[in-house]
Every structure is written in C-alpha cells, then in structure tokens.
C-alpha cells in the first residue's frame, strides 16, 4: 500500500484571470435549503466574495414555506452565477441530486444554508485538487457557535496530506482526519456522476455518499487551512421522534461499510465505523422509541459483542467503559445515552475554553 505523503508548504492560492467571454464555471456549488431565510443571506454573501470567481451556485429550494427563495433571488438578480431550482419537499439528498443534474462545473462542492465560508474556500479546494491531480480534495473547517459568537477548531483538524484509496478509506472509516461532511470537500464531477446521491434516508447520508466516492477515487488530497465555518445548532439536527428511515439508515450503512471495508481488507476499521454509527443511532432515540426498535438495539449489542481487540482498543477509556458495560449486561440504551450527555458536556466545555 502506498504510504500517505505529508507536504509542508502552504498552498499558493490562484489569482484566476477569467475572460468575460468564458462563462462556463469550473466549480458548481450545490446549496439545498429549506426554510432558511434567516441564515441563507450570510452563506450566499460569503460565497459571492470568493477569491476564485469561476463558479456557479445552484440553490435548490426544497419546498420552503418562508422567504428563502426570495433571499436567493436577490443574489440571482445581481449575479448570473446564481441559479435557483424549486421542488416539493423531498429531503436534502433529493435536492442535491437535482442540483447535480444541471451542474456545469468540472468540480462540485456543497454548502449548508446554516453555515458560511471563508473567501478562500474555493481557492483552497481547487488548488489542492489540481496540484495533486486528485479526485477529491478537502480543507479544514472551524465550528462557530452563534450563542457566544465564538470559533473553535474541529477535534480532528485536517492535515496537509495526500492519500491513496486504501489510506483514505482507513481515514474515512475511523471518521477522524476524513470526516464525512460534503461541504469541506471538492469532488470531480465524474466521480459523483457514478454514485447514488439519493439514498432514501437523510440520517448520515453523507457517510454513504463519501464512502461511494472513495470507491471511485484514486488520489485524495487534504490541506490544513480553514475554508469552511460550520454553525453549531443542535436543535436543527434533532427531530421530535426517531424516524423509521433512521433505523433503515442504520441497517443500510452497516451493510455498506461491511462490504466497503472488506474490499480493502480493512475489517477492523469497518467495525470501528459501524460502532460509531450504532452509537449515533441509539443516542438519537428517546425511551418511547425502544419498543418498536428492539431488533435494532439487539443488533447494536451483537456489533459491540463481536468487536475485535483492535477495534475495541481503538476507542478511548470512557467509550471503552460504556462498550464494556454493553458487552457485560446486554443493556444498550442507557449506556449510550449517558455517553452522549458526557460528549455534549465535553464539547460545550471545550468550546467555552477555546472561546
């Protein structure tokens, strides 16, 4: 297996000289939104100020009932690079697919309506992907808390590194250096055209999309400079009850990861990723969701019970404690809910300390 190759120099950003007669974008930015009138202006304004000018923004209104489309139209009226689509409420995955179908760029990236970007976001991603002739590039991101107006880095910041397929797959499976977000990455459009962008679930669909993309990528390059700002808003990520599609996502993703990790002989890493998905799934539940999800809870117990020593020892002490509790007692819901409370408290404390 080819070793990962760190590089030391900071990226030299391009000063693109774009002819007025050449209107074809190099990068297509796909922005799905739903009832985002309060935040969409901030995102679009930050995109408009990009130092890399050869882009288009494809906004997909996923059935909003507020003024989101009006916000987007204001940008469209001033800048022909902004294109608006509308559809009935079908979910984020379907909205992304609709945008991809009309994308004209050779490269594609994504942005969430809640967030905003650095002026160098596209330049960082494009410089990285072209410098190493990569299929996927990514940049670092910061979290931003609107409650206290503070920025703080990811717990697993991006590094200057170039991966081959197997090394990138390892990083994706451990979910550290290769986080399964779409918005801090730039993809060759030919890669995305080969994969399923519309799974019939919206919980952790990014994991599936990134995993598929890696199967068709040979070179993946990362830079350590910050290009994207993820706005933390826990309430927007939660819903009132555990949906049937969330359970479907769990089974689908665990099957997909088992196959993908086996193809690269990374079964231990596959177990790590499966447990992380299991924890995220159960932590999303409420107590009244348990009766109809007994099969899922038992499947999580089996996954924990069958962890290899390598996979088990990957997890740090506190998580090991909760996994051991599950293995010893067969209780799944309580240990993982307690673990979630500890994680939330840790993240809150870290955010305040850094801020």
XYZ file of C-alpha atoms in Angstrom:
355
model
C 0.000 0.000 0.000
C 1.313 3.443 -0.886
C 2.128 5.500 2.198
C 0.365 8.753 2.875
C 2.522 11.684 1.798
C 2.589 14.756 4.032
C 3.560 18.056 2.474
C 4.778 21.115 4.313
C 4.366 24.211 2.147
C 1.312 26.390 2.488
C -0.854 26.466 -0.567
C -0.325 29.291 -3.033
C -3.804 30.456 -3.935
C -4.644 31.134 -7.532
C -5.412 34.572 -8.837
C -7.707 33.373 -11.582
C -7.827 35.550 -14.702
C -11.254 34.893 -16.140
C -12.198 36.095 -19.594
C -15.610 37.733 -19.723
C -16.388 35.661 -22.811
C -15.774 32.409 -20.983
C -18.811 31.894 -18.767
C -18.565 28.156 -18.115
C -17.931 27.594 -14.409
C -15.113 25.406 -13.167
C -16.840 24.680 -9.852
C -20.529 24.065 -9.190
C -21.660 24.795 -5.633
C -24.854 22.968 -4.682
C -26.874 24.579 -1.875
C -30.056 22.789 -0.788
C -32.213 24.797 1.589
C -35.489 24.530 3.473
C -36.967 27.420 5.476
C -33.525 29.030 5.754
C -34.453 32.685 5.261
C -32.694 33.732 8.482
C -29.279 32.321 7.526
C -29.186 31.940 3.741
C -28.147 35.531 3.064
C -24.999 35.122 5.190
C -23.963 31.981 3.305
C -24.611 33.387 -0.164
C -22.816 36.638 0.602
C -19.759 34.708 1.788
C -19.836 32.660 -1.430
C -20.216 35.762 -3.582
C -16.951 37.111 -2.127
C -14.861 34.124 -3.200
C -11.358 34.903 -4.495
C -11.871 32.107 -7.036
C -14.531 33.613 -9.319
C -15.242 30.855 -11.829
C -18.147 29.153 -10.085
C -21.901 28.750 -10.185
C -24.241 28.446 -7.217
C -27.171 26.093 -7.682
C -29.723 26.736 -4.960
C -32.448 24.147 -4.509
C -35.493 25.236 -2.530
C -36.783 22.009 -1.009
C -40.379 23.162 -0.547
C -39.766 26.109 1.790
C -42.782 27.965 3.171
C -40.802 31.037 4.218
C -38.932 33.691 2.200
C -35.878 31.541 1.417
C -36.410 31.692 -2.346
C -36.788 35.458 -2.207
C -33.441 35.709 -0.436
C -31.799 33.604 -3.129
C -33.488 35.582 -5.913
C -31.907 38.800 -4.674
C -28.498 37.302 -5.400
C -29.685 35.827 -8.689
C -30.833 39.264 -9.881
C -27.403 40.762 -9.229
C -25.196 37.849 -10.264
C -25.850 35.414 -13.138
C -23.706 32.786 -11.423
C -26.621 32.098 -9.044
C -29.227 29.602 -10.326
C -32.441 28.721 -8.464
C -34.391 25.456 -8.597
C -37.565 24.631 -6.704
C -39.037 21.277 -5.771
C -41.605 19.813 -3.428
C -40.226 18.840 -0.046
C -38.266 15.656 -0.793
C -35.306 15.999 1.542
C -31.717 17.105 1.267
C -30.476 14.101 -0.724
C -33.057 14.585 -3.471
C -32.268 18.303 -3.565
C -28.557 17.622 -4.015
C -29.302 15.183 -6.839
C -31.453 17.754 -8.599
C -28.619 20.251 -8.403
C -26.042 17.770 -9.649
C -28.126 17.020 -12.743
C -27.764 20.580 -14.028
C -24.263 21.293 -12.678
C -21.934 22.557 -15.415
C -18.662 22.628 -13.494
C -15.895 20.036 -13.799
C -15.806 20.008 -9.985
C -18.632 20.019 -7.445
C -18.882 21.058 -3.822
C -21.729 21.612 -1.388
C -22.726 24.114 1.280
C -25.383 24.067 4.001
C -27.683 27.060 4.340
C -26.925 27.448 8.071
C -23.182 27.876 7.513
C -20.772 30.298 5.826
C -17.399 30.118 4.096
C -14.032 31.815 4.030
C -13.264 33.932 0.968
C -10.554 31.393 0.067
C -12.782 28.317 0.363
C -12.939 27.501 -3.355
C -9.323 28.522 -3.973
C -8.081 26.189 -1.250
C -10.098 23.274 -2.584
C -9.293 23.905 -6.260
C -5.577 24.492 -5.684
C -5.355 21.254 -3.703
C -7.246 19.092 -6.183
C -5.324 20.378 -9.212
C -1.878 20.453 -7.570
C -2.051 16.709 -6.884
C -4.361 15.720 -9.754
C -6.702 14.369 -7.094
C -10.251 13.107 -7.411
C -11.299 14.622 -4.079
C -9.823 17.482 -2.082
C -10.739 18.850 1.301
C -9.907 21.751 3.569
C -10.071 22.317 7.300
C -13.115 23.817 8.992
C -13.940 25.641 12.184
C -17.080 25.318 14.247
C -18.902 28.540 15.027
C -21.245 28.979 17.980
C -23.907 31.658 17.352
C -24.811 31.632 21.044
C -21.496 33.118 22.142
C -20.101 34.196 18.745
C -17.031 32.020 19.120
C -14.996 29.966 16.691
C -13.319 26.719 17.647
C -11.466 24.085 15.613
C -12.560 20.562 14.864
C -11.375 17.926 17.322
C -9.736 16.211 14.354
C -8.335 19.030 12.189
C -7.358 18.394 8.569
C -3.696 17.959 7.754
C -1.590 18.541 4.665
C -1.622 15.027 3.279
C -2.176 13.076 0.072
C -3.811 9.666 0.356
C -4.199 6.715 -1.956
C -7.543 4.897 -1.989
C -6.834 2.484 0.872
C -5.306 5.123 3.151
C -8.253 7.448 2.557
C -10.696 4.618 3.191
C -8.961 3.951 6.530
C -9.295 7.620 7.464
C -12.971 7.641 6.424
C -13.742 4.533 8.454
C -12.191 5.926 11.636
C -14.017 9.226 11.000
C -11.201 11.445 12.203
C -8.927 13.014 9.588
C -11.528 12.271 6.886
C -14.834 13.472 8.288
C -17.905 12.551 6.263
C -19.045 16.061 5.515
C -19.625 17.150 1.944
C -19.119 20.877 2.428
C -15.372 20.882 3.113
C -14.668 18.784 0.011
C -14.383 19.267 -3.732
C -15.204 16.322 -5.987
C -14.524 15.692 -9.614
C -17.985 15.676 -11.140
C -17.134 12.442 -12.974
C -16.836 10.763 -9.553
C -20.216 11.965 -8.304
C -21.880 11.054 -11.600
C -21.059 7.393 -10.886
C -22.622 7.130 -7.437
C -26.040 7.079 -5.779
C -26.617 10.606 -4.478
C -30.216 9.965 -3.343
C -30.487 7.255 -0.697
C -33.994 7.111 0.720
C -32.863 8.317 4.138
C -31.485 11.658 5.388
C -29.709 10.476 8.542
C -25.933 10.205 7.939
C -26.422 10.119 4.175
C -23.088 11.972 3.892
C -21.341 8.838 5.177
C -22.775 6.830 2.309
C -22.001 9.462 -0.337
C -18.395 9.880 0.783
C -17.876 6.133 1.042
C -19.101 5.621 -2.505
C -16.964 8.485 -3.815
C -13.857 6.908 -2.294
C -14.557 3.706 -4.191
C -14.116 5.649 -7.450
C -11.238 7.873 -6.308
C -7.558 7.066 -6.629
C -5.967 10.197 -5.122
C -7.423 12.245 -2.260
C -5.667 15.414 -1.065
C -6.220 17.438 2.081
C -4.993 20.855 3.216
C -4.821 22.131 6.763
C -6.052 25.666 6.051
C -9.571 26.642 7.116
C -12.095 27.288 4.370
C -15.478 26.491 5.908
C -17.371 27.543 9.046
C -19.880 25.056 10.402
C -22.525 26.727 12.553
C -23.401 24.606 15.564
C -27.108 24.387 16.203
C -28.034 21.140 17.984
C -31.776 21.814 17.781
C -31.721 21.874 13.977
C -30.145 18.416 13.880
C -32.769 16.752 16.041
C -36.379 15.813 15.484
C -39.170 15.004 17.903
C -39.064 11.263 17.402
C -36.860 8.567 15.949
C -37.976 8.057 12.352
C -38.386 4.751 10.559
C -35.889 5.980 7.973
C -33.291 6.422 10.735
C -33.474 2.714 11.501
C -33.306 1.992 7.785
C -30.191 4.164 7.531
C -28.525 2.157 10.313
C -29.037 -1.193 8.579
C -28.142 0.173 5.161
C -24.952 1.884 6.329
C -23.697 -1.030 8.407
C -24.140 -3.370 5.425
C -22.434 -0.887 3.103
C -19.495 -0.402 5.467
C -19.041 -4.137 5.901
C -18.677 -4.592 2.137
C -16.557 -1.465 1.571
C -14.113 -2.297 4.380
C -13.805 -5.928 3.284
C -12.928 -4.876 -0.275
C -9.886 -3.019 1.092
C -9.076 -5.625 3.767
C -9.919 -3.111 6.491
C -12.349 -5.149 8.568
C -11.135 -3.792 11.932
C -11.620 -0.244 10.682
C -15.047 -1.246 9.411
C -16.010 -2.377 12.907
C -14.879 0.955 14.314
C -17.079 2.859 11.885
C -20.034 0.543 12.483
C -19.858 1.133 16.242
C -19.684 4.898 15.718
C -22.817 4.720 13.568
C -24.513 2.494 16.139
C -23.730 4.962 18.911
C -25.014 7.906 16.870
C -28.197 5.990 16.031
C -29.082 4.935 19.573
C -28.123 8.311 21.025
C -30.721 9.826 18.696
C -33.512 7.748 20.243
C -35.872 8.507 23.069
C -37.137 5.922 25.524
C -40.511 5.626 23.802
C -38.720 4.639 20.575
C -37.394 1.438 22.133
C -40.415 -0.902 21.804
C -40.526 -0.732 18.008
C -36.737 -0.841 17.661
C -35.892 -3.903 19.743
C -34.318 -5.611 16.739
C -32.032 -2.645 16.122
C -30.995 -2.471 19.770
C -30.147 -6.169 19.730
C -28.137 -5.702 16.529
C -26.101 -2.972 18.224
C -25.447 -5.328 21.126
C -24.227 -8.002 18.697
C -21.954 -5.497 16.972
C -20.395 -4.492 20.286
C -20.113 -8.108 21.407
C -18.238 -9.080 18.239
C -15.706 -6.224 18.313
C -12.171 -7.373 17.558
C -9.461 -6.452 20.099
C -8.011 -3.974 17.590
C -11.358 -2.244 17.127
C -12.169 -2.234 20.845
C -8.775 -0.812 21.801
C -9.144 1.976 19.248
C -11.752 3.623 21.459
C -10.580 5.752 24.359
C -11.170 4.946 28.018
C -14.626 6.479 28.612
C -16.121 4.947 25.474
C -14.433 1.624 26.257
C -16.181 1.712 29.622
C -19.614 2.082 28.007
C -18.857 -0.590 25.411
C -17.752 -2.953 28.163
C -20.977 -2.166 30.047
C -22.967 -3.165 26.961
C -20.998 -6.379 26.460
C -21.341 -7.343 30.108
C -25.027 -6.585 30.682
C -26.684 -6.501 27.251
C -28.047 -3.051 28.129
C -27.583 -0.680 25.174
C -29.833 2.351 25.501
C -28.817 3.632 28.942
C -25.020 3.402 28.493
C -25.106 5.182 25.146
C -27.459 7.913 26.332
C -25.156 8.564 29.293
C -22.199 8.634 26.955
C -23.989 11.207 24.820
C -24.507 13.507 27.803
C -20.794 13.328 28.571
C -19.900 14.151 24.958
C -22.254 17.151 24.902
C -20.790 18.439 28.154
C -17.236 17.920 26.858
C -17.930 19.783 23.611
C -19.585 22.643 25.485
C -16.658 22.926 27.875
C -14.094 22.809 25.062
C -15.994 25.468 23.114
C -16.053 27.828 26.116
C -12.396 27.215 26.926
C -11.226 27.856 23.363
C -13.508 30.858 23.001
